[in-house]
Short mmCIF file of C-alpha atoms in Angstrom, two decimals:
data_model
loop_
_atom_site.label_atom_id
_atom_site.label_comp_id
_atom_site.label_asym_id
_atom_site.label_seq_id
_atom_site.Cartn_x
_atom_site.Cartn_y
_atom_site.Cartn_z
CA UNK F 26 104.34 38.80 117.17
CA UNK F 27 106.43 38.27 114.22
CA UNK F 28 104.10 39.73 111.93
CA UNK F 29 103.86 42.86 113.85
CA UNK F 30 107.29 42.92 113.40
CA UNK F 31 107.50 42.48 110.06
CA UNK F 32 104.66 45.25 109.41
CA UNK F 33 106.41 48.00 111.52
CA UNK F 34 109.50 46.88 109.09
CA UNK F 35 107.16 47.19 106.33
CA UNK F 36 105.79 50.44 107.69
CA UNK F 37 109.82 51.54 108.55
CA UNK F 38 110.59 50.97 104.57
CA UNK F 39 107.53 53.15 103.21
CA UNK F 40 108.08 56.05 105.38
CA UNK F 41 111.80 55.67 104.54
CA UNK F 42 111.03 55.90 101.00
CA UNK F 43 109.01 58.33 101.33
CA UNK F 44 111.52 60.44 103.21
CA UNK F 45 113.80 59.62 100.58
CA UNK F 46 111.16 60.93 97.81
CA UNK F 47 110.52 63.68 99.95
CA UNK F 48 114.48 64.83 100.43
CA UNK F 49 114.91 64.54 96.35
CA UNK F 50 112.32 66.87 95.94
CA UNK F 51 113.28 69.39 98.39
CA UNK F 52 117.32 68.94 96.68
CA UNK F 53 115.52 69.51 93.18
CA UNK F 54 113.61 72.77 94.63
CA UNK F 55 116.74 73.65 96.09
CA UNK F 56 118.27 73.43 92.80
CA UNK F 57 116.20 75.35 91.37
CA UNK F 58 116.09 78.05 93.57
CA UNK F 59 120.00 78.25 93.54
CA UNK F 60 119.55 78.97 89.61
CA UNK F 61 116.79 81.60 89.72
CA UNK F 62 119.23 83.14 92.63
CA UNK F 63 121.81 83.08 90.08
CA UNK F 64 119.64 84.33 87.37
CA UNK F 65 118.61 86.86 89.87
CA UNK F 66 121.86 87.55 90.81
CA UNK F 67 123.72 87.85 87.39
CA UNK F 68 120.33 90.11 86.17
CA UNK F 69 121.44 92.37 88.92
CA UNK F 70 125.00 92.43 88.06
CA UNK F 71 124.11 93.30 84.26
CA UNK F 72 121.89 96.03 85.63
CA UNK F 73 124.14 97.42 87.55
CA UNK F 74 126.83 97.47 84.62
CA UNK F 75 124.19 98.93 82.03
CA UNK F 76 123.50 101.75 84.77
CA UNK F 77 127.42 102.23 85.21
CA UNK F 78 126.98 102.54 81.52
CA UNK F 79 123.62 104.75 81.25
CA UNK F 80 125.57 107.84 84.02
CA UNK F 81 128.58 107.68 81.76
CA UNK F 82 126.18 108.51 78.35
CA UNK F 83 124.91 111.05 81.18
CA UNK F 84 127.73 113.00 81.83
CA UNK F 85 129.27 113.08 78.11
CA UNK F 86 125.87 114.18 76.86
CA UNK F 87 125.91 116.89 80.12
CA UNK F 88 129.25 117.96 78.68
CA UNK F 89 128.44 118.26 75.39
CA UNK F 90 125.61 120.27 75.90
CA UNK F 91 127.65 122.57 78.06
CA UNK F 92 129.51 122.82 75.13
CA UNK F 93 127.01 123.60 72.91
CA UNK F 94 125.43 125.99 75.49
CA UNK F 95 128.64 127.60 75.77
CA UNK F 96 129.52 127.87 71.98
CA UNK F 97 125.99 129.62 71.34
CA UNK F 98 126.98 132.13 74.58
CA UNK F 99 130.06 132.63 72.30
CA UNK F 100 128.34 132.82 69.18
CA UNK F 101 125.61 135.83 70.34
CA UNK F 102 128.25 137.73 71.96
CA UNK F 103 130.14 137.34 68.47
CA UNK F 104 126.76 138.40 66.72
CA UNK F 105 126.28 141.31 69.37
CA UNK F 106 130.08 142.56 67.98
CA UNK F 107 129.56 141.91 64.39
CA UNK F 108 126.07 144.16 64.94
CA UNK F 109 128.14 147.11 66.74
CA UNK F 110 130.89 147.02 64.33
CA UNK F 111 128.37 147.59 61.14
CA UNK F 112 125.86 150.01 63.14
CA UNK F 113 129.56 151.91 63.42
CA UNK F 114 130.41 151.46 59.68
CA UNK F 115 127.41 152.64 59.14
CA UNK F 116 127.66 155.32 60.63
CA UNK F 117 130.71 156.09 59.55
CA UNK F 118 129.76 155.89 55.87
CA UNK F 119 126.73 158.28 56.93
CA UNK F 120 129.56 160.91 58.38
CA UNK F 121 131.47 161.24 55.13
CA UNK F 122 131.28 163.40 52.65
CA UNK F 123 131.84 160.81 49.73
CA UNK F 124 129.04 160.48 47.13
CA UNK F 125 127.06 157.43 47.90
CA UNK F 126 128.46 155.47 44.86
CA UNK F 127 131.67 155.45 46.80
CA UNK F 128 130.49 154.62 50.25
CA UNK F 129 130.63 151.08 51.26
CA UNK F 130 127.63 148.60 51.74
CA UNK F 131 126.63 146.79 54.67
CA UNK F 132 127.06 143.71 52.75
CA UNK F 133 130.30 144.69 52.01
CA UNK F 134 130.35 145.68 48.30
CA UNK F 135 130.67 148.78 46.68
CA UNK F 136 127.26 150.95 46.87
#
């Protein structure tokens, strides 16, 4: 009788032991997946900044080309002008009677 009780003891300790064995590696998995959470977690969070980041390059480089777009808007109506103004020089210079040493160039000089 005595040794049945002292195997079931015996049997009691191993499976104890093994529970115990068992429990550390579940706390080390556990562990573990608390730092790839983390890891997970902090990737995220950089992501997230770097987007943040990434849509305010966005909408600088948006403005800048409106900018740009704008200025060359600017720039043909400037060149449509600068074309009407000499088409009326010329014209002009065409319309007088002075000799054509005397009338002046499109390029501005003296002819």
């Amino acid at each position: 009788h005595e040794d049945r009780l002292q195997q079931r003891s015996r049997d009691a300790d191993r499976r104890e032991a093994q529970i115990s064995a068992q429990q550390e590696v579940l706390e080390e998995r556990e562990a573990l997946l608390l730092g790839k959470e983390k890891f997970v977690h902090d990737g995220q969070a950089e992501i997230k900044s770097q987007q943040v980041q990434l849509d305010k390059m966005t909408r600088q480089l948006q403005e800048k080309i409106k900018e740009v777009e704008d200025r060359a808007k600017w720039l043909a109506e400037q060149k449509q002008v600068v074309a009407a103004r000499e088409g009326q020089l010329r014209e002009l210079s065409m319309s007088t009677s002075l000799p054509p040493s005397a009338q002046v160039s499109v390029g501005g000089g003296v002819g």
